[in-house]
Coordinates of C-alpha atoms in Angstrom, one line a residue:
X226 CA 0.0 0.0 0.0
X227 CA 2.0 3.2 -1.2
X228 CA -0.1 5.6 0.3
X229 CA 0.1 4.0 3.9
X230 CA 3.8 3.7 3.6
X231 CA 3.9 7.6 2.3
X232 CA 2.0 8.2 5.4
X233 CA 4.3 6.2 7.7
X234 CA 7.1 8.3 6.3
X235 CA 5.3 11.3 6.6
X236 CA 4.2 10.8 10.8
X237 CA 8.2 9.4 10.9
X238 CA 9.1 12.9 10.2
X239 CA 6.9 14.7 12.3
X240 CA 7.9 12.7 15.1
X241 CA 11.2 13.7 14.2
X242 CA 12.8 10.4 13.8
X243 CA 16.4 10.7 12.2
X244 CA 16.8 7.9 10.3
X245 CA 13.7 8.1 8.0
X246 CA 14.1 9.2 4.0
X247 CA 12.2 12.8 3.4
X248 CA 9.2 12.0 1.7
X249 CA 8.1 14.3 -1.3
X250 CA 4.8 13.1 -2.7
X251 CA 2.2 11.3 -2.9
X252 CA -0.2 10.3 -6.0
X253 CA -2.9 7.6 -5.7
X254 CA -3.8 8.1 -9.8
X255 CA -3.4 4.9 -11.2
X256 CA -3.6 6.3 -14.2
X257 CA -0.1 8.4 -14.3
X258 CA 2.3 5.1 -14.0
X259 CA -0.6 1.9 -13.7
X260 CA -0.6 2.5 -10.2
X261 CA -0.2 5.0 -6.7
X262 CA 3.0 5.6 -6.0
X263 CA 5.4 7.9 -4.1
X264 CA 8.8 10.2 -4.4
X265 CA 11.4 10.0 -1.3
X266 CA 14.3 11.9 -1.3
X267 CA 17.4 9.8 -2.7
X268 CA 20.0 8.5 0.1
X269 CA 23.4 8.0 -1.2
X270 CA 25.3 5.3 0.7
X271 CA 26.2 1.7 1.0
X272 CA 23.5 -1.4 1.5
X273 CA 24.9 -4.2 2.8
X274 CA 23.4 -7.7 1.6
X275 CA 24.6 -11.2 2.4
X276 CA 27.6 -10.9 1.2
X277 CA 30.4 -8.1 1.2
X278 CA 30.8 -7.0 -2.2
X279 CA 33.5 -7.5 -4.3
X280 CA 37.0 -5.1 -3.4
X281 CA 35.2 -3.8 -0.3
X282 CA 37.2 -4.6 3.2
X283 CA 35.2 -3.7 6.4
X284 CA 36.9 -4.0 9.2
X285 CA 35.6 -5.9 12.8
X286 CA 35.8 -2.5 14.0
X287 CA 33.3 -1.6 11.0
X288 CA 30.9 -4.0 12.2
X289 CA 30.9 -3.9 15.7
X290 CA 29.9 -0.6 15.5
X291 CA 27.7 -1.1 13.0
X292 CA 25.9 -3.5 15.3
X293 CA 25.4 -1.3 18.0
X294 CA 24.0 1.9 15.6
X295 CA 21.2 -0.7 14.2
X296 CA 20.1 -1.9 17.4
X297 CA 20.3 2.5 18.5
X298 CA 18.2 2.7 15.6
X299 CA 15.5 0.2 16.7
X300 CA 15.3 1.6 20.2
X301 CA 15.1 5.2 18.6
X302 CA 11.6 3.7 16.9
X303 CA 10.5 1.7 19.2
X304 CA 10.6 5.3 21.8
X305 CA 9.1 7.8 19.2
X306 CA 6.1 9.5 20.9
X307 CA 2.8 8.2 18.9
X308 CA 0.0 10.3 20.2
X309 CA 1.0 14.1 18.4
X310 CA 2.8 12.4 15.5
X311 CA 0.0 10.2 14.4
X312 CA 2.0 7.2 14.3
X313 CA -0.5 5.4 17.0
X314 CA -3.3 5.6 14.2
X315 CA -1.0 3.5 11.9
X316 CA -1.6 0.2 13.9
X317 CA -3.9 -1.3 16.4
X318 CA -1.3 -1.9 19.8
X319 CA -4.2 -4.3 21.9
X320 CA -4.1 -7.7 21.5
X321 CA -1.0 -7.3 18.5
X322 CA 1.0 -10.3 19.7
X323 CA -2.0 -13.1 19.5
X324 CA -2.6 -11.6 16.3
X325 CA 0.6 -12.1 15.3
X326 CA 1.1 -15.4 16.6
X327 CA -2.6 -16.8 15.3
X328 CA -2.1 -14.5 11.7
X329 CA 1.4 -16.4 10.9
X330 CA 0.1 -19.9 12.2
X331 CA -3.1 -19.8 10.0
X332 CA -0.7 -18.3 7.1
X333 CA 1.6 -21.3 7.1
X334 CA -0.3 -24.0 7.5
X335 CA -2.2 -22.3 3.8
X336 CA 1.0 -22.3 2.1
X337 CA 2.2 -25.7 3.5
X338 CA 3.7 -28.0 0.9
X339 CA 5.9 -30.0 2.7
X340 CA 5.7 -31.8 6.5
X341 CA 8.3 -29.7 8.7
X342 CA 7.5 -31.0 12.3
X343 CA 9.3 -28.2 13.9
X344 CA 7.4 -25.1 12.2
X345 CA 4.2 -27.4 13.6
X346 CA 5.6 -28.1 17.1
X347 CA 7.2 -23.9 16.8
X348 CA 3.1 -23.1 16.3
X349 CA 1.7 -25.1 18.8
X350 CA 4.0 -23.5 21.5
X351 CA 3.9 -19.9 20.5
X352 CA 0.3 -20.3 21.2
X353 CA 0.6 -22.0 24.4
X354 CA 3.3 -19.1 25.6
X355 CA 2.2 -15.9 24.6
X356 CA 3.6 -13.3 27.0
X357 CA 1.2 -11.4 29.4
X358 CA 2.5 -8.1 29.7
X359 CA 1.9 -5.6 27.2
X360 CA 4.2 -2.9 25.4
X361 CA 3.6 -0.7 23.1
X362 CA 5.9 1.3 20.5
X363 CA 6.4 2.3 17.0
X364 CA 7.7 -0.7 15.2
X365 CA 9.3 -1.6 11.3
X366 CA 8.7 -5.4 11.4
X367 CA 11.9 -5.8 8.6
X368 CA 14.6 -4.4 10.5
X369 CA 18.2 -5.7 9.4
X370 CA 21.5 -4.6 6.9
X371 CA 19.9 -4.6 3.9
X372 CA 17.0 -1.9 4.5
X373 CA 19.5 0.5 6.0
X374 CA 21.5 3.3 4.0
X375 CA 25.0 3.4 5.9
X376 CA 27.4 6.7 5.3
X377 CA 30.2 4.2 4.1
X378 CA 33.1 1.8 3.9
X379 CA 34.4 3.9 6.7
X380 CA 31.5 4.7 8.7
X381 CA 28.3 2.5 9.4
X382 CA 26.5 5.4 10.5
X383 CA 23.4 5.3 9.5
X384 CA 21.6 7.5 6.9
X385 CA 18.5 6.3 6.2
X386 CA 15.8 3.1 7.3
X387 CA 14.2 1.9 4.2
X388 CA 11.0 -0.5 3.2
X389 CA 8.6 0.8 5.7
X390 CA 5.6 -1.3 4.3
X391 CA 4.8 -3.2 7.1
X392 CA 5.6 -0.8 10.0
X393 CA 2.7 -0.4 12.7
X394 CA 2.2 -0.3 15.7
X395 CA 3.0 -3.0 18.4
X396 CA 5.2 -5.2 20.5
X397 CA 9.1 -3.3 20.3
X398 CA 10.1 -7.5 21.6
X399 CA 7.8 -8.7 18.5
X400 CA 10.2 -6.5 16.0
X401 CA 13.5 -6.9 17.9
X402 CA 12.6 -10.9 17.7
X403 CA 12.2 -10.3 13.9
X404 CA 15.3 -8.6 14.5
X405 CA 17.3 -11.3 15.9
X406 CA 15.8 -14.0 13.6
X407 CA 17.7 -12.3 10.7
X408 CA 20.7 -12.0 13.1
X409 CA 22.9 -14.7 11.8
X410 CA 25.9 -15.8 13.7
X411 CA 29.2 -17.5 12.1
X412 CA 28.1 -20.9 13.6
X413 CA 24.9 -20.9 12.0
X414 CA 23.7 -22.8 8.9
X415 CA 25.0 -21.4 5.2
X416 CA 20.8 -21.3 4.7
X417 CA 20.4 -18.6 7.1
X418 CA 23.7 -16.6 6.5
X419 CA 21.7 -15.6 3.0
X420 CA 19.3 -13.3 5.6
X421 CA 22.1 -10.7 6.6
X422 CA 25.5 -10.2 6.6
X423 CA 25.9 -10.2 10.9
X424 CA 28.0 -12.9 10.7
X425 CA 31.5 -11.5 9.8
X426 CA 33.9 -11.3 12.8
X427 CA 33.2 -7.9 14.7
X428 CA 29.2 -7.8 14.8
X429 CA 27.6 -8.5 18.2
X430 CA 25.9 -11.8 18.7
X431 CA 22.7 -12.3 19.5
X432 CA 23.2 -12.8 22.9
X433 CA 24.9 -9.3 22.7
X434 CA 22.1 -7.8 21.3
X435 CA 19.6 -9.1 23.8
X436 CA 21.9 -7.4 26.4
X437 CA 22.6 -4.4 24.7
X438 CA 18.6 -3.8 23.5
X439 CA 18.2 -4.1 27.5
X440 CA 20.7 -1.8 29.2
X441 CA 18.9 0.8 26.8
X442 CA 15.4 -0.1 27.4
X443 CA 12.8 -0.5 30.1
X444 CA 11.0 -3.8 29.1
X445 CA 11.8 -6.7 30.7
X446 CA 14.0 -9.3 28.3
X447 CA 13.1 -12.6 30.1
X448 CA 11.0 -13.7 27.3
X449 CA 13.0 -13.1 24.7
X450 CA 13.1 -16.6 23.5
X451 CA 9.3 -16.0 23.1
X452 CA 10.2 -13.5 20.8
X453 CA 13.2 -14.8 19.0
X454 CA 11.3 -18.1 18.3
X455 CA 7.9 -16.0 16.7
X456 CA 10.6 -14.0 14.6
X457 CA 12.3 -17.3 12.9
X458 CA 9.0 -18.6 12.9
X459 CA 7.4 -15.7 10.7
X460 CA 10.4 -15.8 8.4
X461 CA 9.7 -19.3 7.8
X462 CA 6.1 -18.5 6.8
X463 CA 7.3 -16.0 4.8
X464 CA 10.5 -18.3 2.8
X465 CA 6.8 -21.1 3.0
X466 CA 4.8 -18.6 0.8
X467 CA 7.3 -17.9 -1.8
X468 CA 8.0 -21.4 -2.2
X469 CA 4.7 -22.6 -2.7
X470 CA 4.1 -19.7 -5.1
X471 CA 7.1 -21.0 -6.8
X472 CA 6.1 -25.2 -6.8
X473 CA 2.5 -23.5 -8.4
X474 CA 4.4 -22.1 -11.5
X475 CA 3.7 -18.3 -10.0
X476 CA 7.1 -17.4 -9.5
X477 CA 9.7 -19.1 -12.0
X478 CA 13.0 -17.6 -10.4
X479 CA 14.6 -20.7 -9.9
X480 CA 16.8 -19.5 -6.3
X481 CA 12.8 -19.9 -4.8
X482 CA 13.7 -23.5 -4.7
X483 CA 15.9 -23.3 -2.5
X484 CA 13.6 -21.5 -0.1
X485 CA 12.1 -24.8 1.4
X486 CA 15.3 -25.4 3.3
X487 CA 14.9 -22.0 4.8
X488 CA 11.6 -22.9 6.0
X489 CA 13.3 -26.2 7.9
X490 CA 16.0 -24.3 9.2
X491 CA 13.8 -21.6 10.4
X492 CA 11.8 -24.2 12.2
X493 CA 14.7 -26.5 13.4
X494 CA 16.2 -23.5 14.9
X495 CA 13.2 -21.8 16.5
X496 CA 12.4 -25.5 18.1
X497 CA 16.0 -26.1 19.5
X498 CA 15.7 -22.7 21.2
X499 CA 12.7 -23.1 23.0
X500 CA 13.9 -26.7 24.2
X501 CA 17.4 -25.4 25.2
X502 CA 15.7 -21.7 26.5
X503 CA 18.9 -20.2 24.7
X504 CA 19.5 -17.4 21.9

């Protein structure tokens, strides 16, 4: 929806948040380009995917730094006010996680093509174990390397956050699980490395983030396995849909096939960190 996302950019702005791309306009006339659409201001700077590119050398300096300016920049959004910015009418706060967790189950078991025992059991739990206590903040839902504009080679400061589309209101433990789902760690599987380029030597681990999310915050981190297990869960639903779309002939990119083992990492790793209780 390109005039929701305009108008996240928009109440971004007015609640003077410092990482979000000017927006410039607005047009819902599907008849200028076949459909609405917006103008942001361009950001200049370097996007980091899975991978480093080619002739670039970042250093562990580089990264641990970059690591603690991305989690800065989720507890930044997460502690925007909402009220006189209008961000609190982008979203519905009350009841967001069971939503969540009942939205994503009933999505995955539609787009279910193969039996995965773990993304079942993963369901089942996060059903069971839904957190009392409530929280509410200003939230991205898609928050790792490759939506952020960094400064440079030399400087992983921040410019811009990008790909707003499914920014709402919630849960800030719901996003920074989503977070930490993408959060890949050298010891994890080459499947999951493809998510976000955390891994090289330098970056925090997860376990890091956790703590340093906390000293910064005032909600309570003893769930976070909770949270960390509905965040690999969710991007297992959404590697599931893409596949299925793919096994239908939808989607004829031939890297979707490779999706499925996502999905069973996803699920294998969600599973081993509720039964262990570790990050």
């Amino acid at each position: 929806d390109m005039v929701r996302e305009y108008q996240v950019l928009e109440s971004l702005q007015k609640a003077a948040y410092s990482k979000v791309p000017p927006p410039v306009h607005c047009c819902d006339n599907e008849n200028i380009i076949g459909a609405p659409f917006f103008i942001m201001e361009k950001i200049d700077g370097l996007i980091l995917r899975n991978r480093i590119p080619d002739g670039l050398k970042l250093s562990k300096e580089f990264f641990k730094q970059l690591s603690k300016n991305t989690i800065d920049g989720l507890l930044e959004l997460h502690q925007l006010e909402l009220e006189k910015s209008g961000l609190i009418n982008l979203g519905k706060p009350e009841g967001y996680v069971e939503r969540q967790v009942l939205g994503w189950s009933e999505r995955y078991f539609k787009a279910k093509t193969d039996e995965i025992p773990e993304m079942e059991k993963v369901s089942e739990w996060l059903k069971k174990n839904m957190p009392r206590e409530e929280a509410v903040g200003f939230i991205h839902n898609d928050y790792k390397y490759d939506n952020l504009v960094l400064e440079g080679s030399e400087s992983p400061e921040i410019l811009a956050v990008l790909d707003w589309e499914m920014a709402t209101v919630g849960h800030p433990l719901m996003d920074l699980g989503t977070s930490l789902a993408y959060w890949c760690e050298a010891g994890d599987s080459d499947t999951l490395k493809m998510f976000n380029l955390t891994y090289p030597e330098g970056n925090l681990s997860r376990a890091e983030v956790i703590k340093y999310y906390g000293s910064k915050s005032p909600l309570s981190m003893d769930n976070m396995v909770f949270y960390y297990a509905f965040g690999l869960f969710k991007v297992g639903v959404i590697a599931q849909q893409i596949y299925k779309r793919y096994k239908m002939g939808f989607a004829d990119d031939s890297r979707f096939a490779a999706l499925i083992h996502a999905v069973r990492s996803c699920g294998k790793k969600a599973f081993n960190s509720i039964e262990t209780q570790n990050i």
